JSON list of C-alpha atoms in Angstrom, two decimals:
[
{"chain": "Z", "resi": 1, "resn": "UNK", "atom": "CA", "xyz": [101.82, 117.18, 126.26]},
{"chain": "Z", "resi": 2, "resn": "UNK", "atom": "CA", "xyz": [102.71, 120.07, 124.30]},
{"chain": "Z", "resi": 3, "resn": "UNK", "atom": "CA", "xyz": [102.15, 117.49, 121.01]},
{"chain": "Z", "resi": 4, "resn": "UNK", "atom": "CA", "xyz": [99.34, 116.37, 122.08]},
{"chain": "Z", "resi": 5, "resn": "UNK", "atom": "CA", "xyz": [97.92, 119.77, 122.18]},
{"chain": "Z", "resi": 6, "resn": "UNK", "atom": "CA", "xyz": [99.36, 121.91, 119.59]},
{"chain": "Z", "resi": 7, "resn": "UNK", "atom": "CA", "xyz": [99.85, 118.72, 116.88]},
{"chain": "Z", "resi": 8, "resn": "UNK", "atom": "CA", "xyz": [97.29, 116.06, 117.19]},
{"chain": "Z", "resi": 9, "resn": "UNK", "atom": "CA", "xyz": [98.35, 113.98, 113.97]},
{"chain": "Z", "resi": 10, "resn": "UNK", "atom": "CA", "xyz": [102.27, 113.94, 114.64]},
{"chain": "Z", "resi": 11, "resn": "UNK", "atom": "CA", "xyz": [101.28, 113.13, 118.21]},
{"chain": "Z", "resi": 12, "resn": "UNK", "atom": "CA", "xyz": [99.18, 110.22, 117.20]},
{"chain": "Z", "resi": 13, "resn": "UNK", "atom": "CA", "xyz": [101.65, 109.23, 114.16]},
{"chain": "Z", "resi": 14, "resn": "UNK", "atom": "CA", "xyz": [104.60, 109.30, 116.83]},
{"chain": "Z", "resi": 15, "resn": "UNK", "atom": "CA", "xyz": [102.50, 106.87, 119.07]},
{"chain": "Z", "resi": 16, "resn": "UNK", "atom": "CA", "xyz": [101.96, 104.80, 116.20]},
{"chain": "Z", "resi": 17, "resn": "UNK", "atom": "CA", "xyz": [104.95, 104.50, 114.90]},
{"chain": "Z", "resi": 18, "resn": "UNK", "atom": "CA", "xyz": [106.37, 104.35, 118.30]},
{"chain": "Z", "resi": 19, "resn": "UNK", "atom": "CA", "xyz": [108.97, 106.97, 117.86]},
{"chain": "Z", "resi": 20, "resn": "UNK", "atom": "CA", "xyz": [110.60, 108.71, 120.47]},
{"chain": "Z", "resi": 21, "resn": "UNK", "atom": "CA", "xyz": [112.59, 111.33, 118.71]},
{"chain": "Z", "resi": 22, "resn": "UNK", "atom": "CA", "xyz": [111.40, 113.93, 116.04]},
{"chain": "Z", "resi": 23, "resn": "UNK", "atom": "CA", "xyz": [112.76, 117.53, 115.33]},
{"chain": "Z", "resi": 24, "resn": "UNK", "atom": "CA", "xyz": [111.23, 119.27, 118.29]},
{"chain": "Z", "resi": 25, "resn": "UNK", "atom": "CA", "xyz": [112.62, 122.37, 116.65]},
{"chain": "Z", "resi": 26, "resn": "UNK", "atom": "CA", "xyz": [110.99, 121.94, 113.62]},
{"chain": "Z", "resi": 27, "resn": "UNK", "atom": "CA", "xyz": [108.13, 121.26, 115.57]},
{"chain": "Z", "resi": 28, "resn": "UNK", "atom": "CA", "xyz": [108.21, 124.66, 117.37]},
{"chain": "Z", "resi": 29, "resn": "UNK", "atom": "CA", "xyz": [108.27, 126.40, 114.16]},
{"chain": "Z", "resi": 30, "resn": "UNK", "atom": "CA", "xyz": [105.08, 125.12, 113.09]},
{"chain": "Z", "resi": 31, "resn": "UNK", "atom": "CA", "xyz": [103.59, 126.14, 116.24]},
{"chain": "Z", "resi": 32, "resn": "UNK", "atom": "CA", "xyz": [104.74, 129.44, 116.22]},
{"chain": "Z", "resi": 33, "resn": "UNK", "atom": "CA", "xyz": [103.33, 129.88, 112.86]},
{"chain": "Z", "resi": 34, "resn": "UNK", "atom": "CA", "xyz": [100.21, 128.31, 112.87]},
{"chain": "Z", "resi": 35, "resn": "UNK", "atom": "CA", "xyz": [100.76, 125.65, 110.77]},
{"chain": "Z", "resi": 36, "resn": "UNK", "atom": "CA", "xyz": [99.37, 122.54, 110.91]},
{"chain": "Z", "resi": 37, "resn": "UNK", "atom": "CA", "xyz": [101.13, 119.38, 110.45]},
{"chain": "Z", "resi": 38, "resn": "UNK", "atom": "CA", "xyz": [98.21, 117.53, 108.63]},
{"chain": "Z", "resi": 39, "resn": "UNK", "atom": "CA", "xyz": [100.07, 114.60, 107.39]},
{"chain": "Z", "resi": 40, "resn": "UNK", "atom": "CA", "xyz": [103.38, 113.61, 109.94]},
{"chain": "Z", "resi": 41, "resn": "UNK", "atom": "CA", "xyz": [104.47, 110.48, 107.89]},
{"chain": "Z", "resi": 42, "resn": "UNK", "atom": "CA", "xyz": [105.29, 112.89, 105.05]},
{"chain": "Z", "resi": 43, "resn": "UNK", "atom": "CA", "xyz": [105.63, 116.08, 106.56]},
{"chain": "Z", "resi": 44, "resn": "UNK", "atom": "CA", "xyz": [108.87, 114.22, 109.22]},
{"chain": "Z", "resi": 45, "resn": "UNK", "atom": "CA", "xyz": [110.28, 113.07, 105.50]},
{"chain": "Z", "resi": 46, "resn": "UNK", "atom": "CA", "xyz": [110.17, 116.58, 104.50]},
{"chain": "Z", "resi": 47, "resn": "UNK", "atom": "CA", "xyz": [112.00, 117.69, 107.33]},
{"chain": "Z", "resi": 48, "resn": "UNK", "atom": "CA", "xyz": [114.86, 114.61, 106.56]},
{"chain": "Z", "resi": 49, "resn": "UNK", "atom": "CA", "xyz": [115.09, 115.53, 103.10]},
{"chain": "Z", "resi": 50, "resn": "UNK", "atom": "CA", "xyz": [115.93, 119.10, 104.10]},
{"chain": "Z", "resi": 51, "resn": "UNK", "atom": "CA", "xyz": [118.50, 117.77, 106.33]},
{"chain": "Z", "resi": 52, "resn": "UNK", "atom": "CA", "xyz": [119.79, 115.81, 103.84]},
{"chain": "Z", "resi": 53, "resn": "UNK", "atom": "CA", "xyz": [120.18, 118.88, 101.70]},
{"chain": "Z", "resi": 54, "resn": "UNK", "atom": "CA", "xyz": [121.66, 120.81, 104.29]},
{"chain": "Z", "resi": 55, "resn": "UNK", "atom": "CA", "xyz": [118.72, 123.41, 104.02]},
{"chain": "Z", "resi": 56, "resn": "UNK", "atom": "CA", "xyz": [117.71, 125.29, 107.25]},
{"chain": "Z", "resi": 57, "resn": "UNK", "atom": "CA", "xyz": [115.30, 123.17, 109.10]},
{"chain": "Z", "resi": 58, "resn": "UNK", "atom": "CA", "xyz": [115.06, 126.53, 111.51]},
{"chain": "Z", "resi": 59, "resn": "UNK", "atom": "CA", "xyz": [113.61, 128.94, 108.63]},
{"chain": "Z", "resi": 60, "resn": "UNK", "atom": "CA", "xyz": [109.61, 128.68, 108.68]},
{"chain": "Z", "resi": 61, "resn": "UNK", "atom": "CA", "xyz": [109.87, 129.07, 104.43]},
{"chain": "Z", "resi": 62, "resn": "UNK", "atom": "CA", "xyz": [111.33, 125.40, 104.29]},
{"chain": "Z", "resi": 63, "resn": "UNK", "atom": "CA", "xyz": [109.53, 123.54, 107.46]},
{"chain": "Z", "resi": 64, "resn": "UNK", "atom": "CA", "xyz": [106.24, 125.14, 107.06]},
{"chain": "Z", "resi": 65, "resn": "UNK", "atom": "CA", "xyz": [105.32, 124.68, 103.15]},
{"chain": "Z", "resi": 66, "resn": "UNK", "atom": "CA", "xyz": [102.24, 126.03, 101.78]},
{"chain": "Z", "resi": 67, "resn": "UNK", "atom": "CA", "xyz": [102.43, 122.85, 99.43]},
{"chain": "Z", "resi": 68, "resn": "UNK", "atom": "CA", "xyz": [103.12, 120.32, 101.35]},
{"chain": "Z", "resi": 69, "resn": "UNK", "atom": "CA", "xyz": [103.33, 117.34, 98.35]},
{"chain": "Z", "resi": 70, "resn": "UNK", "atom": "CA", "xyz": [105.00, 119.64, 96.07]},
{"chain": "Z", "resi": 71, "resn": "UNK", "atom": "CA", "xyz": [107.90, 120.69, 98.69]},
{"chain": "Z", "resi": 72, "resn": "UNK", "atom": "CA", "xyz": [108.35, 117.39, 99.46]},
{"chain": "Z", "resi": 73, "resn": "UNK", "atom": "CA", "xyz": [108.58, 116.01, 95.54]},
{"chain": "Z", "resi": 74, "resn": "UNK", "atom": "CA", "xyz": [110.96, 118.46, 94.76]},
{"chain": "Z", "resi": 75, "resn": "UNK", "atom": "CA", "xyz": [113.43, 117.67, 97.36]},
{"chain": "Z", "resi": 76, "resn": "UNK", "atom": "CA", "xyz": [112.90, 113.91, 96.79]},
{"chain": "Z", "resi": 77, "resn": "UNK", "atom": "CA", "xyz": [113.56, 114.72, 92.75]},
{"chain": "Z", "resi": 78, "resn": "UNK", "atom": "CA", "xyz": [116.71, 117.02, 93.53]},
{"chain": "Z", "resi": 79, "resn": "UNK", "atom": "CA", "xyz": [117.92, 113.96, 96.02]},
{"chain": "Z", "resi": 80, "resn": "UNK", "atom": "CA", "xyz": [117.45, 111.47, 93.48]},
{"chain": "Z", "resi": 81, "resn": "UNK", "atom": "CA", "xyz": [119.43, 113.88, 90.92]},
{"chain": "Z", "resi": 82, "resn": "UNK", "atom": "CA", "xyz": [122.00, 114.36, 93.40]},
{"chain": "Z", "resi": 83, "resn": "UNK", "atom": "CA", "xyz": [122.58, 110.49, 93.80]},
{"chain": "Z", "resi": 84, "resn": "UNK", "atom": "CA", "xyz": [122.72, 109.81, 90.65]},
{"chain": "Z", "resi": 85, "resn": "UNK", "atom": "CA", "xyz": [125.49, 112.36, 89.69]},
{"chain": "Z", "resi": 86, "resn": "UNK", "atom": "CA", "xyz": [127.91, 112.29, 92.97]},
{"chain": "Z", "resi": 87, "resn": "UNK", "atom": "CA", "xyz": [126.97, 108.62, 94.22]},
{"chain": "Z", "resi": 88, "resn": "UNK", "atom": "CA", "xyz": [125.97, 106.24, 91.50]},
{"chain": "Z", "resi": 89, "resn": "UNK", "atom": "CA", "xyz": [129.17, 103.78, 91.98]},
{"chain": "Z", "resi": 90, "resn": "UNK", "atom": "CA", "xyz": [129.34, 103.62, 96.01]},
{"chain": "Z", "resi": 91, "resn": "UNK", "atom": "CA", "xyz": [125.40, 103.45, 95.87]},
{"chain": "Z", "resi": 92, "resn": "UNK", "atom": "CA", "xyz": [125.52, 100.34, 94.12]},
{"chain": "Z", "resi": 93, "resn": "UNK", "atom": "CA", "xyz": [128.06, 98.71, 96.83]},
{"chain": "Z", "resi": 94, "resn": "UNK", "atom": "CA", "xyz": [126.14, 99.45, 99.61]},
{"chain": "Z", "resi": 95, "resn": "UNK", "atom": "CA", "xyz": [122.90, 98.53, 97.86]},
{"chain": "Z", "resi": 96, "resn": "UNK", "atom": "CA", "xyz": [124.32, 94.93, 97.29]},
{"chain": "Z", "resi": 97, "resn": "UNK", "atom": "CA", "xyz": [125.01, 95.17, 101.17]},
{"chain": "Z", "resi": 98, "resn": "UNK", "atom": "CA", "xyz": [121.56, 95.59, 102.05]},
{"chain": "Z", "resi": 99, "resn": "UNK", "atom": "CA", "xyz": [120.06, 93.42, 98.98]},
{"chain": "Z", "resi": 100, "resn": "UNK", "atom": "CA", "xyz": [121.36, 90.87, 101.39]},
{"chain": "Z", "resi": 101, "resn": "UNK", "atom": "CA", "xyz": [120.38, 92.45, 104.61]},
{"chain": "Z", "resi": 102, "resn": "UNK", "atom": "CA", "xyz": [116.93, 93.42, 103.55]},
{"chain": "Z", "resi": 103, "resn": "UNK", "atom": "CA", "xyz": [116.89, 89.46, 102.00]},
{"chain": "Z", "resi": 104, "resn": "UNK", "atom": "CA", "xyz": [117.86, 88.36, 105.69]},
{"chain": "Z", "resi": 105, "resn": "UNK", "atom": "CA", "xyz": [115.47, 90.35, 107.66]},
{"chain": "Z", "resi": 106, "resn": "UNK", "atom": "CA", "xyz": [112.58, 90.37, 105.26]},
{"chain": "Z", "resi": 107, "resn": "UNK", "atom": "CA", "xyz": [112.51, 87.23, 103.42]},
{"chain": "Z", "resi": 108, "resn": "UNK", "atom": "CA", "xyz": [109.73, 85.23, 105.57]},
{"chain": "Z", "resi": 109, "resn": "UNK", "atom": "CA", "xyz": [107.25, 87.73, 104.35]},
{"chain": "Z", "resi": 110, "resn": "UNK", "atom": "CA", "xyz": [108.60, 87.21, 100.73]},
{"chain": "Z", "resi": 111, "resn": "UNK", "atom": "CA", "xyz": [105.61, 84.60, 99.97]},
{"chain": "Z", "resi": 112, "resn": "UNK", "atom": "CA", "xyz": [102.75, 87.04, 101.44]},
{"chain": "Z", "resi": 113, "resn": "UNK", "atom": "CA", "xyz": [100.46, 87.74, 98.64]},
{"chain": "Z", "resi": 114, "resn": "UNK", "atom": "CA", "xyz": [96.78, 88.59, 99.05]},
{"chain": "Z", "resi": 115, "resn": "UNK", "atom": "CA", "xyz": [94.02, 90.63, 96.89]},
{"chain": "Z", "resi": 116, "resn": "UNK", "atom": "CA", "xyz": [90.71, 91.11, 95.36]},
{"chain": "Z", "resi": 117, "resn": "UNK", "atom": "CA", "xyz": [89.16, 91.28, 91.91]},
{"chain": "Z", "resi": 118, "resn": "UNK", "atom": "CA", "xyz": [90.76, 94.27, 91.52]},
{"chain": "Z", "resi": 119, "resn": "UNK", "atom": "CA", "xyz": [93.76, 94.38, 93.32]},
{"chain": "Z", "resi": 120, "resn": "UNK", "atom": "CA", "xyz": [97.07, 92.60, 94.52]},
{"chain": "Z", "resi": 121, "resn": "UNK", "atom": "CA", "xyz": [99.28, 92.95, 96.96]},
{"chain": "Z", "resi": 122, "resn": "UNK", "atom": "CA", "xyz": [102.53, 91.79, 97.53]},
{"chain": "Z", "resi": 123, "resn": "UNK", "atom": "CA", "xyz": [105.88, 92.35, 99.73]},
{"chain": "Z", "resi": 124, "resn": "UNK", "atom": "CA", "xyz": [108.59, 94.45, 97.83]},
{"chain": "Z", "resi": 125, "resn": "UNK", "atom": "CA", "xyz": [111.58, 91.96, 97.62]},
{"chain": "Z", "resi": 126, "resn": "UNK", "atom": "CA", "xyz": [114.37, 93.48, 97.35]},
{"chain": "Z", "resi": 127, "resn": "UNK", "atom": "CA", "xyz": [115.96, 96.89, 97.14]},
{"chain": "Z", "resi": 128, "resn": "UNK", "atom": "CA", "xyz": [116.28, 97.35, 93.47]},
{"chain": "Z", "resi": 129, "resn": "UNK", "atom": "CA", "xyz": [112.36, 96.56, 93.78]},
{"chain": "Z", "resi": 130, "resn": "UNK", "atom": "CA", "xyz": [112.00, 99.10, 95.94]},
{"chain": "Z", "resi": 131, "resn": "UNK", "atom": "CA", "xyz": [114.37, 101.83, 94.22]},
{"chain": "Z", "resi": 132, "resn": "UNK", "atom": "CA", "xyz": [111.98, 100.75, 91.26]},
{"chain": "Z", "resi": 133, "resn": "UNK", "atom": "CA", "xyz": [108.72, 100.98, 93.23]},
{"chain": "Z", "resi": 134, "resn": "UNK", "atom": "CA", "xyz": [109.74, 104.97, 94.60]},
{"chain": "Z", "resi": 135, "resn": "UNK", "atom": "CA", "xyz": [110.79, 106.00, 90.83]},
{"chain": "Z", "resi": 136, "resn": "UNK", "atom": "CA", "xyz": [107.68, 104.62, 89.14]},
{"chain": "Z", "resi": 137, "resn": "UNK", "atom": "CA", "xyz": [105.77, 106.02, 92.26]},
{"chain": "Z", "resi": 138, "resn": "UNK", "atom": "CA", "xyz": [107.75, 109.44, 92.33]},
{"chain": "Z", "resi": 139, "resn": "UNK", "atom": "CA", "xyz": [107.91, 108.95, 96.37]},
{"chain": "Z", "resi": 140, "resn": "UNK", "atom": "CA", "xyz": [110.41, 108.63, 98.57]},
{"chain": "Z", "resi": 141, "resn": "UNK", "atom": "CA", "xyz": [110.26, 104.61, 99.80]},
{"chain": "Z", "resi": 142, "resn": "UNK", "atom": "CA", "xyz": [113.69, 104.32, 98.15]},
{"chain": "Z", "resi": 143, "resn": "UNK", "atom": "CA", "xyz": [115.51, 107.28, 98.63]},
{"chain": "Z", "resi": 144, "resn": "UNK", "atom": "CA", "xyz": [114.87, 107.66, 102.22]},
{"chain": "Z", "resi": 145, "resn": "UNK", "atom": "CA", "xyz": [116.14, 104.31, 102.84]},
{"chain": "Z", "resi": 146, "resn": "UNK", "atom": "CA", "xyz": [113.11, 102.34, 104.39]},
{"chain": "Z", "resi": 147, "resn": "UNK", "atom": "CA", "xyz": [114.74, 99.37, 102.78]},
{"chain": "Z", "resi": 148, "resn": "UNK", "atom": "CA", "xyz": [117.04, 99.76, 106.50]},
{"chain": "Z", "resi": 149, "resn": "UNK", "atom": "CA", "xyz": [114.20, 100.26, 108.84]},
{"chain": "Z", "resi": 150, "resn": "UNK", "atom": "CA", "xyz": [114.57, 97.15, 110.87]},
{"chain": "Z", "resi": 151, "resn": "UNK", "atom": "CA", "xyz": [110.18, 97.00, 111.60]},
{"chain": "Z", "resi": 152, "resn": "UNK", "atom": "CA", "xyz": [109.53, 98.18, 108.31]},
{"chain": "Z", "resi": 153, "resn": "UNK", "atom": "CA", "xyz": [107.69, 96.17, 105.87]},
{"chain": "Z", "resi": 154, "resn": "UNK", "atom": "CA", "xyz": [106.80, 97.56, 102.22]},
{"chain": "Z", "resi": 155, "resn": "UNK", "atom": "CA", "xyz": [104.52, 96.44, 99.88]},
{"chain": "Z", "resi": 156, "resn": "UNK", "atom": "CA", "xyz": [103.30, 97.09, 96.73]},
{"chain": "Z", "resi": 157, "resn": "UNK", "atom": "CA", "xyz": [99.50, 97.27, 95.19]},
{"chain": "Z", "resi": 158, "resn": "UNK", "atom": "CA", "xyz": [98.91, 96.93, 92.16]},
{"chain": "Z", "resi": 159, "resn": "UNK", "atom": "CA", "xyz": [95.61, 96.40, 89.59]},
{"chain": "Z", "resi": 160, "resn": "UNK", "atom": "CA", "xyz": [95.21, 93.13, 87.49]},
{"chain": "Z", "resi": 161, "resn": "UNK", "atom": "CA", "xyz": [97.42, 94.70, 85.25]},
{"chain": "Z", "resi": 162, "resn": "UNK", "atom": "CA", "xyz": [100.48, 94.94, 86.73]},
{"chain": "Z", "resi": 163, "resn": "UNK", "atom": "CA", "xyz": [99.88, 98.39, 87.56]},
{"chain": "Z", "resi": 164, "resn": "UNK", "atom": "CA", "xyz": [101.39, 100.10, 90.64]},
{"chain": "Z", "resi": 165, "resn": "UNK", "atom": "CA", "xyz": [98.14, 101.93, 92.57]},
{"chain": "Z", "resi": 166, "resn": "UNK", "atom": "CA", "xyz": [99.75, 102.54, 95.72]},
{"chain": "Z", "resi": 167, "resn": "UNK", "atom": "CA", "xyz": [103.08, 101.57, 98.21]},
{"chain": "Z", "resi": 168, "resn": "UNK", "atom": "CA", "xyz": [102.09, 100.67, 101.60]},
{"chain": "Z", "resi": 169, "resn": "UNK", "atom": "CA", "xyz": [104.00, 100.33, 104.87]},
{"chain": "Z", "resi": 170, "resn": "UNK", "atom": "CA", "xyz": [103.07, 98.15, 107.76]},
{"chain": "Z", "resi": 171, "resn": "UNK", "atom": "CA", "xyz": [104.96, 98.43, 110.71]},
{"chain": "Z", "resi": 172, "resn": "UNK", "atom": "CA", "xyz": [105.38, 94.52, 112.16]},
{"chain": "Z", "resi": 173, "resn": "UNK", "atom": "CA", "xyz": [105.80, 95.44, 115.66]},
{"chain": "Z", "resi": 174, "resn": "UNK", "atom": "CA", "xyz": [102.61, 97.34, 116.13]},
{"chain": "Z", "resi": 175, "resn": "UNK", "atom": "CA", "xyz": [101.00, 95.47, 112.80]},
{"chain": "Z", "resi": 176, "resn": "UNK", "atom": "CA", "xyz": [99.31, 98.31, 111.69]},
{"chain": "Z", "resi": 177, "resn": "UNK", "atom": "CA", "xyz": [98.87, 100.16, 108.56]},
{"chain": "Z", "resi": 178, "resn": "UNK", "atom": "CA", "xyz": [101.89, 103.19, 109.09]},
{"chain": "Z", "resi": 179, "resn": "UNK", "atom": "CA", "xyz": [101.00, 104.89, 105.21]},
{"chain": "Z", "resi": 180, "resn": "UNK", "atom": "CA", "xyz": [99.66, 103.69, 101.60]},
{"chain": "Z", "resi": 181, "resn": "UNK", "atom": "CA", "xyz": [100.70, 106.61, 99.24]},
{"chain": "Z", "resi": 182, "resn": "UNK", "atom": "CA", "xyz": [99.83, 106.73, 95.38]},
{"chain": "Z", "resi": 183, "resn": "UNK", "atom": "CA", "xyz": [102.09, 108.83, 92.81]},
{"chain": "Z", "resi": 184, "resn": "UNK", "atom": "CA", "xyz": [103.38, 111.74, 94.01]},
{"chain": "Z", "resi": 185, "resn": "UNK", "atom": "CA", "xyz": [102.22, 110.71, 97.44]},
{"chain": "Z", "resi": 186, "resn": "UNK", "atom": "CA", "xyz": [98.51, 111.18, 97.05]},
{"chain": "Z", "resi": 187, "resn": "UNK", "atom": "CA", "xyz": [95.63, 108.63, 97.86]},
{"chain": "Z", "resi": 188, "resn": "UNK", "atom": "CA", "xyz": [93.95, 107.05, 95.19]},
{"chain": "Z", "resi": 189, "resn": "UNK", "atom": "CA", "xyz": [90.52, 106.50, 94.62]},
{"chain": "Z", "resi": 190, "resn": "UNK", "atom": "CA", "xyz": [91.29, 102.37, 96.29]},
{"chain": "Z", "resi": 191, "resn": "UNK", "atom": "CA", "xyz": [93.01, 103.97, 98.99]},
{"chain": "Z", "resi": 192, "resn": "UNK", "atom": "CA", "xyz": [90.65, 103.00, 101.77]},
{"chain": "Z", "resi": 193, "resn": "UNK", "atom": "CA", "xyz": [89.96, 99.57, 99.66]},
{"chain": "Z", "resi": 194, "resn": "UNK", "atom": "CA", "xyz": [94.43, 98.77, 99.81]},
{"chain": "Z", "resi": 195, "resn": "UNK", "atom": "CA", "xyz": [94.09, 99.80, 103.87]},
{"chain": "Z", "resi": 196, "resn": "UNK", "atom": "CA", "xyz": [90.84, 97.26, 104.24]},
{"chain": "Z", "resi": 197, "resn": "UNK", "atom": "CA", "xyz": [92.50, 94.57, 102.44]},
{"chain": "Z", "resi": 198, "resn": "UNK", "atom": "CA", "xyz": [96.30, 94.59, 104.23]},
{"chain": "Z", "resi": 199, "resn": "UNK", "atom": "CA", "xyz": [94.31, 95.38, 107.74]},
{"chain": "Z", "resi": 200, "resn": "UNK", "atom": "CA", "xyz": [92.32, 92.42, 107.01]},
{"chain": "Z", "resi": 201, "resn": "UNK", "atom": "CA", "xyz": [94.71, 90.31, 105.87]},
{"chain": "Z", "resi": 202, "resn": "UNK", "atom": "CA", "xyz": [97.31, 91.03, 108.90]},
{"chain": "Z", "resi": 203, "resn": "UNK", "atom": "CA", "xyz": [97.68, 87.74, 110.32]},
{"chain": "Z", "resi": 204, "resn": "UNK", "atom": "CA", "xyz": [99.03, 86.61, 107.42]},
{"chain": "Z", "resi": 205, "resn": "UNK", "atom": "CA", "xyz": [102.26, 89.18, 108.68]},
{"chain": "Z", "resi": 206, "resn": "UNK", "atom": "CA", "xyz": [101.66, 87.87, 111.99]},
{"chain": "Z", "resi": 207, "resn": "UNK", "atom": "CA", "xyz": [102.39, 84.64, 111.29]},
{"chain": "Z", "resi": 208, "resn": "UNK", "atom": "CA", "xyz": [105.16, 85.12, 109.11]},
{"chain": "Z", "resi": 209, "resn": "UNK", "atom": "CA", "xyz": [107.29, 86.71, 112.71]}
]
C-alpha cells in the first residue's frame, strides 16, 4: 500500500516483474526525501551496484541521485574496473559454468529471430555475447549477472548494419517487455518501434516454453 502510494512506477515494475523483495529501506529514503523513483528497473540496479560496492545504501547522497543514468554508469564502470583487476581468472571459470547453464536454460529461444526493414532482433546466446552486448552498450546486462536470472530472456536489436540500437529483456513467465535500454541506458529514437516489434512478435517466445 505504502508503494502503491508514495512510488507508483516501482510499485507497478515490482508487479511486473513479479518481485516480492526490494530494499524497503532504500525505499524509505526516497520517500523521506521526495524523490521520485522514475525509472525502478534501473534505479533497483543502482541500489545493487551500491551494495556491491559496499557503499551506504542508508545515506540519501547515494540512493537518491540527482543523475540518475550518470550514478548508475559510474558504478557499473568502477564494477567493471574492479572485475577486471581482482577477478579476471575466477571470472572466467565461473563464466564457462554458466556458458553451459545459460546454453541449458536458454537454448530453445536460440533460433528466435524477427525484424523489420530497419531492424533485427535476436536472442543473446551466450554469456560472452552478453558480457559483449553490456560493454559495447555501456549497461549493466553483463555485470549484474542477468545471464543467471532463471525467467530472464535478453536480446539484442540491432540496424541492418550490425549495429547494436538497444538490449531488451522479456520476462518469459509474464511475456512481457521488462526494459529495452540504448547506450548508457537511454531510449533511442526506435525505442517504441524495438517494444512494438518483440510485443508483437511474443508468441514466437511462447512457443519456444
Amino acid at each position: 500500500e505504502m508503494l502503491a502510494k508514495t512510488q507508483r512506477e516501482l510499485f507497478l515494475h515490482l508487479l511486473r516483474t513479479e518481485t516480492t523483495e526490494y530494499p524497503l529501506h532504500a525505499v524509505r529514503i526516497c520517500n523521506r526525501n521526495h524523490y521520485h523513483i522514475a525509472e525502478p528497473d534501473i534505479w533497483l540496479d543502482h541500489i545493487a551496484n551500491l551494495q556491491r560496492l559496499n557503499l551506504d545504501t542508508h545515506n540519501a547522497h547515494y540512493v537518491c541521485p540527482e543523475n540518475l543514468h550518470a550514478a548508475h554508469e559510474r558504478l557499473a564502470n568502477k564494477i567493471r574496473s574492479e572485475e577486471r583487476k581482482k577477478e579476471l581468472e575466477a571470472r572466467r571459470a565461473e563464466i564457462e559454468k554458466w556458458e553451459t547453464k545459460y546454453r541449458e536454460t536458454k537454448e530453445k529461444f536460440f533460433g528466435i529471430c524477427f525484424g523489420n526493414d530497419n531492424i533485427i532482433i535476436t536472442v543473446i546466446q551466450s554469456v560472452q555475447e552478453m558480457e559483449a552486448e553490456g560493454t559495447a552498450m555501456h549497461h549493466c546486462v553483463y555485470v549484474n549477472e542477468y545471464y543467471k536470472k532463471p525467467h530472464s530472456l535478453i536480446l539484442s536489436a540491432k540496424d541492418k548494419q550490425g549495429r547494436r540500437i538497444e538490449t531488451v529483456e522479456v520476462n518469459t513467465k509474464t511475456f512481457q517487455v521488462v526494459q529495452s535500454r540504448g547506450v548508457c541506458n537511454q531510449n533511442t529514437p526506435h525505442h517504441n518501434e524495438i517494444i512494438n516489434l518483440v510485443n508483437a512478435n511474443m508468441n514466437k517466445i511462447r512457443q519456444a516454453i
